[in-house]
mmCIF file of C-alpha atoms in Angstrom:
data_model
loop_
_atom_site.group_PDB
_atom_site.id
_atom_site.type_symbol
_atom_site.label_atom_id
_atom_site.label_comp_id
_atom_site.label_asym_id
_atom_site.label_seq_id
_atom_site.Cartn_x
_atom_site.Cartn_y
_atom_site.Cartn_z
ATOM 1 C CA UNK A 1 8.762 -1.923 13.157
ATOM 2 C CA UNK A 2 8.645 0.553 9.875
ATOM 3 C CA UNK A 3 5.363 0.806 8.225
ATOM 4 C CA UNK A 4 5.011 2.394 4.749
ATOM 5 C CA UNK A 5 1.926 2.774 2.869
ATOM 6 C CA UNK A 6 1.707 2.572 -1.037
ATOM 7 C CA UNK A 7 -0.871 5.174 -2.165
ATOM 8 C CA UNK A 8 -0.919 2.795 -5.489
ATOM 9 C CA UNK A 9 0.905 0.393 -6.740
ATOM 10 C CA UNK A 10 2.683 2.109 -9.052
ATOM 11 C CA UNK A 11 4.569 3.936 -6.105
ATOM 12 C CA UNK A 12 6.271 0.489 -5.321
ATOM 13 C CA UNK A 13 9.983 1.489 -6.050
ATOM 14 C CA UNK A 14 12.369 -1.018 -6.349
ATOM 15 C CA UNK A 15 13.212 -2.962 -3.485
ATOM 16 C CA UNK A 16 10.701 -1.357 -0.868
ATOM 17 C CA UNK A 17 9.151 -4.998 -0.537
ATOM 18 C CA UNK A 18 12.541 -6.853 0.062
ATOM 19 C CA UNK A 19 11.862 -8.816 3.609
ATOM 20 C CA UNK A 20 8.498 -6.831 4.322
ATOM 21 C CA UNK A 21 5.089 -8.304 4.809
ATOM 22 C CA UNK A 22 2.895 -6.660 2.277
ATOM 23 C CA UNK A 23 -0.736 -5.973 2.605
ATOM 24 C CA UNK A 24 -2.824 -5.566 -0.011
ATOM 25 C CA UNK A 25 -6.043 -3.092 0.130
ATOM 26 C CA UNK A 26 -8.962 -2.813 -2.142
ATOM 27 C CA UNK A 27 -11.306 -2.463 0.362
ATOM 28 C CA UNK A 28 -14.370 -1.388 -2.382
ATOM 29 C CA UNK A 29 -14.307 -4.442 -2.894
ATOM 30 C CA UNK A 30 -12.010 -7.057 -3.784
ATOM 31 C CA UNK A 31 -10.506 -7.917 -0.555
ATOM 32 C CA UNK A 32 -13.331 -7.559 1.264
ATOM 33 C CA UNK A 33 -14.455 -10.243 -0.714
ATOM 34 C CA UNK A 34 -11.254 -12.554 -0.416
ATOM 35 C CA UNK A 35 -11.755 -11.969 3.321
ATOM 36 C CA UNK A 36 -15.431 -12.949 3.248
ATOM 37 C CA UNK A 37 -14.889 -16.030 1.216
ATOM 38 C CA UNK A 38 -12.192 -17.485 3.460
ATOM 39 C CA UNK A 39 -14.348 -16.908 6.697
ATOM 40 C CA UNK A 40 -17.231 -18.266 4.784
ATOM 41 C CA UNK A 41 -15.358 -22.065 4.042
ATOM 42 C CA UNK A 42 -13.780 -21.021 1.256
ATOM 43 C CA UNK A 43 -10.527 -23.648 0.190
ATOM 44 C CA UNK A 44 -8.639 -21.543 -1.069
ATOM 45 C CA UNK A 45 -8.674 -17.554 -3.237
ATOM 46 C CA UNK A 46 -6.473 -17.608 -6.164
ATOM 47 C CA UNK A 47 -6.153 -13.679 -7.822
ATOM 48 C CA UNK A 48 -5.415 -13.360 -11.560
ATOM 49 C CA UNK A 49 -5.404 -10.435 -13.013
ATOM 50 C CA UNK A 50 -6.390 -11.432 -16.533
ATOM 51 C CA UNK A 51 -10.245 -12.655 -17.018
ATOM 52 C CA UNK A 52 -8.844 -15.888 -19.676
ATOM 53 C CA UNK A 53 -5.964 -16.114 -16.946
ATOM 54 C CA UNK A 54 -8.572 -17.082 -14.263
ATOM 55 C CA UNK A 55 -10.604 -19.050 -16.376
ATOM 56 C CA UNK A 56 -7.900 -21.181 -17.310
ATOM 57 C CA UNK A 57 -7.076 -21.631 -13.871
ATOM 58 C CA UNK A 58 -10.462 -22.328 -12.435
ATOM 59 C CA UNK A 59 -10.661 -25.248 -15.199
ATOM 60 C CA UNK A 60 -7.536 -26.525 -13.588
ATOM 61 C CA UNK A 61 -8.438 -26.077 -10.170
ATOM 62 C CA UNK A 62 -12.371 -26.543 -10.553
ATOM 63 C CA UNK A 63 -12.624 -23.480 -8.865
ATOM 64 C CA UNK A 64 -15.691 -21.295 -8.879
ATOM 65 C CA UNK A 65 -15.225 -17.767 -10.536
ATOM 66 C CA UNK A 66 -15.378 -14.122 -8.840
ATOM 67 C CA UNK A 67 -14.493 -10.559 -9.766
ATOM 68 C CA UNK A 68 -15.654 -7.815 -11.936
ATOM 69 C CA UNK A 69 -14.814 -5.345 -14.836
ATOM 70 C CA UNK A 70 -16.250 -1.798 -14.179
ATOM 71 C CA UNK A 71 -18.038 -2.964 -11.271
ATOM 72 C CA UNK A 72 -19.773 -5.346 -13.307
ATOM 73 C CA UNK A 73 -20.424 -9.449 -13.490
ATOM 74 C CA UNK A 74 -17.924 -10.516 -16.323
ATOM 75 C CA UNK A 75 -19.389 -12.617 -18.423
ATOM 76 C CA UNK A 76 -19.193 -16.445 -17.770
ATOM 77 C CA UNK A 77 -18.209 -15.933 -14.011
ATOM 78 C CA UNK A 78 -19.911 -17.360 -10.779
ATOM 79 C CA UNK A 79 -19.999 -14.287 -9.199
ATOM 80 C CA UNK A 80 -19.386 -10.502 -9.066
ATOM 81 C CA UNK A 81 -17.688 -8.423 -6.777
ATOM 82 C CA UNK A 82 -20.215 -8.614 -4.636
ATOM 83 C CA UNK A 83 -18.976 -10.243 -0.690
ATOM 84 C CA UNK A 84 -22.683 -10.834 0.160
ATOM 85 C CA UNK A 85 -22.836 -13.197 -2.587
ATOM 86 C CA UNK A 86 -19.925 -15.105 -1.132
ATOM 87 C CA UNK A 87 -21.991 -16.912 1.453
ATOM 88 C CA UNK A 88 -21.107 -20.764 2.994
ATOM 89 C CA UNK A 89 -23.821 -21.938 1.357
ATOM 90 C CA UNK A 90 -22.381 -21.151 -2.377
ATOM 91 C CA UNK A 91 -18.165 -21.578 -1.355
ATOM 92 C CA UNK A 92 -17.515 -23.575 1.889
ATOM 93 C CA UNK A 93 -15.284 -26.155 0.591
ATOM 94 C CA UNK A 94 -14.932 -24.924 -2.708
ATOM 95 C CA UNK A 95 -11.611 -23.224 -4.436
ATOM 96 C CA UNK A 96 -12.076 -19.176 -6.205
ATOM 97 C CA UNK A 97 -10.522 -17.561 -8.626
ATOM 98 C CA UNK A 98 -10.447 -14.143 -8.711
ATOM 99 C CA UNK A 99 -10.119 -11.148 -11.354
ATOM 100 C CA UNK A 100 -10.999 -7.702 -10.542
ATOM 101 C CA UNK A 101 -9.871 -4.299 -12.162
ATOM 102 C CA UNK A 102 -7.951 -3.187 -9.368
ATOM 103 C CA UNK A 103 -7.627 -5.684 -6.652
ATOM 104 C CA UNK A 104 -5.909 -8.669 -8.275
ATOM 105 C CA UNK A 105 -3.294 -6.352 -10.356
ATOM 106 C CA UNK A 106 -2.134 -4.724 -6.542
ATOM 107 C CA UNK A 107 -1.466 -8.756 -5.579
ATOM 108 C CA UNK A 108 0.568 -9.389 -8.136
ATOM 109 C CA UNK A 109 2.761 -5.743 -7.554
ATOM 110 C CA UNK A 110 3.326 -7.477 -4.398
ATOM 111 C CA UNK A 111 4.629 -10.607 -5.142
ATOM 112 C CA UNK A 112 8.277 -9.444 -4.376
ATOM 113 C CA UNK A 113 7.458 -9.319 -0.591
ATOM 114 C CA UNK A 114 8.206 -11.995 2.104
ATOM 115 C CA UNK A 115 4.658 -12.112 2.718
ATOM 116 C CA UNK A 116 1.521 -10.643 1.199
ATOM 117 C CA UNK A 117 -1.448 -10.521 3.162
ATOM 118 C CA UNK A 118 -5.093 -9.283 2.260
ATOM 119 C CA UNK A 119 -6.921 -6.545 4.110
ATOM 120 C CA UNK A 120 -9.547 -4.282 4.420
ATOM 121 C CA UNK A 121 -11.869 -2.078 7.573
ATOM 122 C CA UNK A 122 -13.871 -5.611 7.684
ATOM 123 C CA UNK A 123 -10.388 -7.276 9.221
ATOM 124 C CA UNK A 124 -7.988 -3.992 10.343
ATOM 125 C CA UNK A 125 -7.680 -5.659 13.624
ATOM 126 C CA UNK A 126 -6.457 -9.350 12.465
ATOM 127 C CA UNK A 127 -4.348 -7.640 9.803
ATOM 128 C CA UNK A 128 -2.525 -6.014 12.313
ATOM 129 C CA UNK A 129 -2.489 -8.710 15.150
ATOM 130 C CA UNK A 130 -0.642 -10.473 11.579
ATOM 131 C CA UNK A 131 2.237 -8.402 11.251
ATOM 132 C CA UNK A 132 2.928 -7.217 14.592
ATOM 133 C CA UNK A 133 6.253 -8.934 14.978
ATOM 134 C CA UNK A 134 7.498 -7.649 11.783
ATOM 135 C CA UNK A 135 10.274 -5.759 11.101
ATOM 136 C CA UNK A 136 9.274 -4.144 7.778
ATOM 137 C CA UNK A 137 5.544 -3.882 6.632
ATOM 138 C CA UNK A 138 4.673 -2.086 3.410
ATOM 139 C CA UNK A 139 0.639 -1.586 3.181
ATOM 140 C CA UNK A 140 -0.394 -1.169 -0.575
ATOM 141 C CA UNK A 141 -3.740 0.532 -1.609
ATOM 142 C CA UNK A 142 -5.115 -0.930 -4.957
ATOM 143 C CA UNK A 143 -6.379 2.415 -6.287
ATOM 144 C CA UNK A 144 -8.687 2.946 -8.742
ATOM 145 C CA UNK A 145 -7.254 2.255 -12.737
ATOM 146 C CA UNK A 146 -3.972 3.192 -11.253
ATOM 147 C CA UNK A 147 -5.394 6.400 -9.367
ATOM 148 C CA UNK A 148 -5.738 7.137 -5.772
ATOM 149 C CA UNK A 149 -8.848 6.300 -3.740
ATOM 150 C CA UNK A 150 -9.568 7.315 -0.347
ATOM 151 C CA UNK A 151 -11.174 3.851 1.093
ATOM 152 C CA UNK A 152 -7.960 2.361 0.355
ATOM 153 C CA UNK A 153 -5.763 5.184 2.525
ATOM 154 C CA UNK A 154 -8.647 4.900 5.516
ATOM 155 C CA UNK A 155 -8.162 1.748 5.776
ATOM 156 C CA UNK A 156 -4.721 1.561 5.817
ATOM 157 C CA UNK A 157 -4.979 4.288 8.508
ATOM 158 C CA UNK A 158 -7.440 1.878 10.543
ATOM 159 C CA UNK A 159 -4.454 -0.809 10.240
ATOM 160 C CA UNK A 160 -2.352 1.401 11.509
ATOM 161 C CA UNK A 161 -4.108 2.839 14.441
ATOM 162 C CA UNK A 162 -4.390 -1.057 15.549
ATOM 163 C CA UNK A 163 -0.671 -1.706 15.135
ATOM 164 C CA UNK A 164 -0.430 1.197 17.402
ATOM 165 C CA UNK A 165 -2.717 0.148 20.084
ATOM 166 C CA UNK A 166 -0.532 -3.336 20.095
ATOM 167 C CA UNK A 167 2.512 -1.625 20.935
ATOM 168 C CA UNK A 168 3.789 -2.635 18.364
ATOM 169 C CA UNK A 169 5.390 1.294 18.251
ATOM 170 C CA UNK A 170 5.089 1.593 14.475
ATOM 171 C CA UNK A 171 8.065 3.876 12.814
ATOM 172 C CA UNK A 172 5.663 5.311 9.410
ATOM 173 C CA UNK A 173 6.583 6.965 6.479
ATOM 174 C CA UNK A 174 4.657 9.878 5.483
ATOM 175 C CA UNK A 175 1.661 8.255 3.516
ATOM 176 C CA UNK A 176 1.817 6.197 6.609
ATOM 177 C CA UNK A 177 0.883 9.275 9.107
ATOM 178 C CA UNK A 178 -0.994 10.527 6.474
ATOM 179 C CA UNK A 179 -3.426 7.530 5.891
ATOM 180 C CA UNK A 180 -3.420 7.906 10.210
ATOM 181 C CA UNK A 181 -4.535 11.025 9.909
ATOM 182 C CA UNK A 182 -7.398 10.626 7.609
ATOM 183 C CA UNK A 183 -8.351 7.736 9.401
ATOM 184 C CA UNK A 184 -9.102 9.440 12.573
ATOM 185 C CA UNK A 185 -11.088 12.180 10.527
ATOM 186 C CA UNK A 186 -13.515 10.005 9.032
ATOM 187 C CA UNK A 187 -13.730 7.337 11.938
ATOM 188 C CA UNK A 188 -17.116 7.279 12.987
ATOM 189 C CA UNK A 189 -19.143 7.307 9.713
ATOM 190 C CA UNK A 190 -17.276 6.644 6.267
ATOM 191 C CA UNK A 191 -20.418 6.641 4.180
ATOM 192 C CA UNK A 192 -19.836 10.481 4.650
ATOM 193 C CA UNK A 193 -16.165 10.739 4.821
ATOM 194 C CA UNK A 194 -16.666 9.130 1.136
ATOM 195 C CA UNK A 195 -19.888 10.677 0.314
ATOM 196 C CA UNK A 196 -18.349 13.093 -2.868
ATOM 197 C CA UNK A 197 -15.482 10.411 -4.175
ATOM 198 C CA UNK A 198 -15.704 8.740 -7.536
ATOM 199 C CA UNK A 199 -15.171 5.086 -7.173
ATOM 200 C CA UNK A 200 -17.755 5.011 -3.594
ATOM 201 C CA UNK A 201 -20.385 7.176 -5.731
ATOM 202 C CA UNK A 202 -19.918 4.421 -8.951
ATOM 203 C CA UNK A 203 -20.490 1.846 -6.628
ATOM 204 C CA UNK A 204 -23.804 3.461 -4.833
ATOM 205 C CA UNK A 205 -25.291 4.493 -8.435
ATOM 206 C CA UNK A 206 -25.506 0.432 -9.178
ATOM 207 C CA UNK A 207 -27.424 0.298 -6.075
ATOM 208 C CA UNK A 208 -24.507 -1.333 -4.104
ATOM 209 C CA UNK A 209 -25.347 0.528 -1.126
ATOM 210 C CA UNK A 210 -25.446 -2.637 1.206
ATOM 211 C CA UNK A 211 -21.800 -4.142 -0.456
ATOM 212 C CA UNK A 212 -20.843 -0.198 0.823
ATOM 213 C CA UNK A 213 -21.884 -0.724 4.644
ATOM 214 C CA UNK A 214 -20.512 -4.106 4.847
ATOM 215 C CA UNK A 215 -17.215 -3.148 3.466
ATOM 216 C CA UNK A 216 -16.747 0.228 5.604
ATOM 217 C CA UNK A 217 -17.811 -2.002 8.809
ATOM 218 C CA UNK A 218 -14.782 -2.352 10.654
ATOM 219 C CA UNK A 219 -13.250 -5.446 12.717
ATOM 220 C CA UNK A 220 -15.971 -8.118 11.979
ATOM 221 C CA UNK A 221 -14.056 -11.037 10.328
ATOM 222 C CA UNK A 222 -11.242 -12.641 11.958
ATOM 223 C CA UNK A 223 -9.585 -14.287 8.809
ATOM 224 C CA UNK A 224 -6.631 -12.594 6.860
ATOM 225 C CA UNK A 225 -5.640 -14.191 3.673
ATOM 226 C CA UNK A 226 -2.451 -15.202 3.327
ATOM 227 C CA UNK A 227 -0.372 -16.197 -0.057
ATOM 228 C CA UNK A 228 0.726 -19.720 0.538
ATOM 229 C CA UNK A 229 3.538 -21.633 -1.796
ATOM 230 C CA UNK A 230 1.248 -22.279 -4.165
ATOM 231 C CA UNK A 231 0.224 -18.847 -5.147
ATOM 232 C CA UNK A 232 -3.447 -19.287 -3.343
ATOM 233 C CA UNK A 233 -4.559 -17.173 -0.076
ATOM 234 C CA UNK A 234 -5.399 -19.397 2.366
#
């Protein structure tokens, strides 16, 4: 199989996602949250990435509403950004809409692939078990307002290093070995690896510290959102 890695999504070049399974990274935190929700109960994550977008469609769908604008609760929304918040008690069962500042706009970059996927360290392993029998998979890191981040690369690498103990005998592209690389640098304790990077440090100056260790944990949720017909991860 050939595995590429987006370092954003504005690297996407035109037709690098014909017949590939994409996955999506925004592991601080939007995916980690999609990931949570679904294992939680969730029905269903919808992403928008316009806040009246998602409101409109969590009228249709009587969907609860998630996401964040610099970090922050919007306004009128069930919840922030936050996947501790996204317990069974408050979604099992119910439908979420999603719109983040960096997580929902990757999504929709990859809606020209055969399949897009959500990932992040909290489901490496399941991502990978995902896509091990295909041909083409193209990983995209959601970035930072359209700038690199470091979480996103790790844990692409962290993907990658599972794909490889598979056997599934990945052929990668250069951000591919590079995100590999890195990976197997700051294995062991990413709260350091990240300790001087911009978006990580935003995050731990709200006092987010605990979102931080949940979302660098790696391998402890089986689920791995998938976009269905419909447009909703499932």
């Amino acid at each position: 199989m050939n595995v590429s890695v987006m370092a954003v999504p504005a690297n996407i070049l035109p037709g690098a996602l014909d017949g590939a399974a994409a996955i999506v990274i925004d592991a601080l935190r939007m995916t980690s949250v999609a990931v949570t929700a679904l294992h939680n109960g969730c029905a269903g994550v919808l992403a928008c990435p316009g806040v009246e977008e998602a409101k409109a469609a969590a009228v249709r769908s009587e969907a609860l509403l998630g996401g964040e604008r610099n970090a922050l609760l919007i306004p009128g929304f069930d919840f922030s950004n936050s996947p501790l918040e996204y317990t069974a008690e408050k979604v099992a069962g119910r439908n979420l809409v999603m719109s983040t500042s960096n997580g929902t706009k990757a999504i929709a970059a990859a809606s020209g692939a055969k399949r897009v996927l959500l990932a992040a360290f909290v489901n490496a392993k399941a991502a990978a078990e995902a896509v091990r029998g295909e041909e083409k998979t193209v990983i995209i890191c959601a970035g930072t307002l359209g700038a690199f981040t470091l979480e996103d690369a790790l844990a692409a690498g962290a993907i990658i290093e599972r794909l490889q103990k598979l056997g599934a005998s990945p052929v990668l592209d250069d951000m591919a070995i590079a995100a590999r690389m890195l990976y197997e640098a700051a294995r062991g304790d990413f709260m350091a690896a990240l300790a001087a990077t911009k978006h990580f440090n935003r995050l731990r100056s709200l006092g987010l510290e605990d979102d931080l260790r949940y979302c660098l944990t790696e391998d402890t949720l089986g689920s791995v959102p998938e976009k269905q017909a419909d447009g909703w991860f499932r």
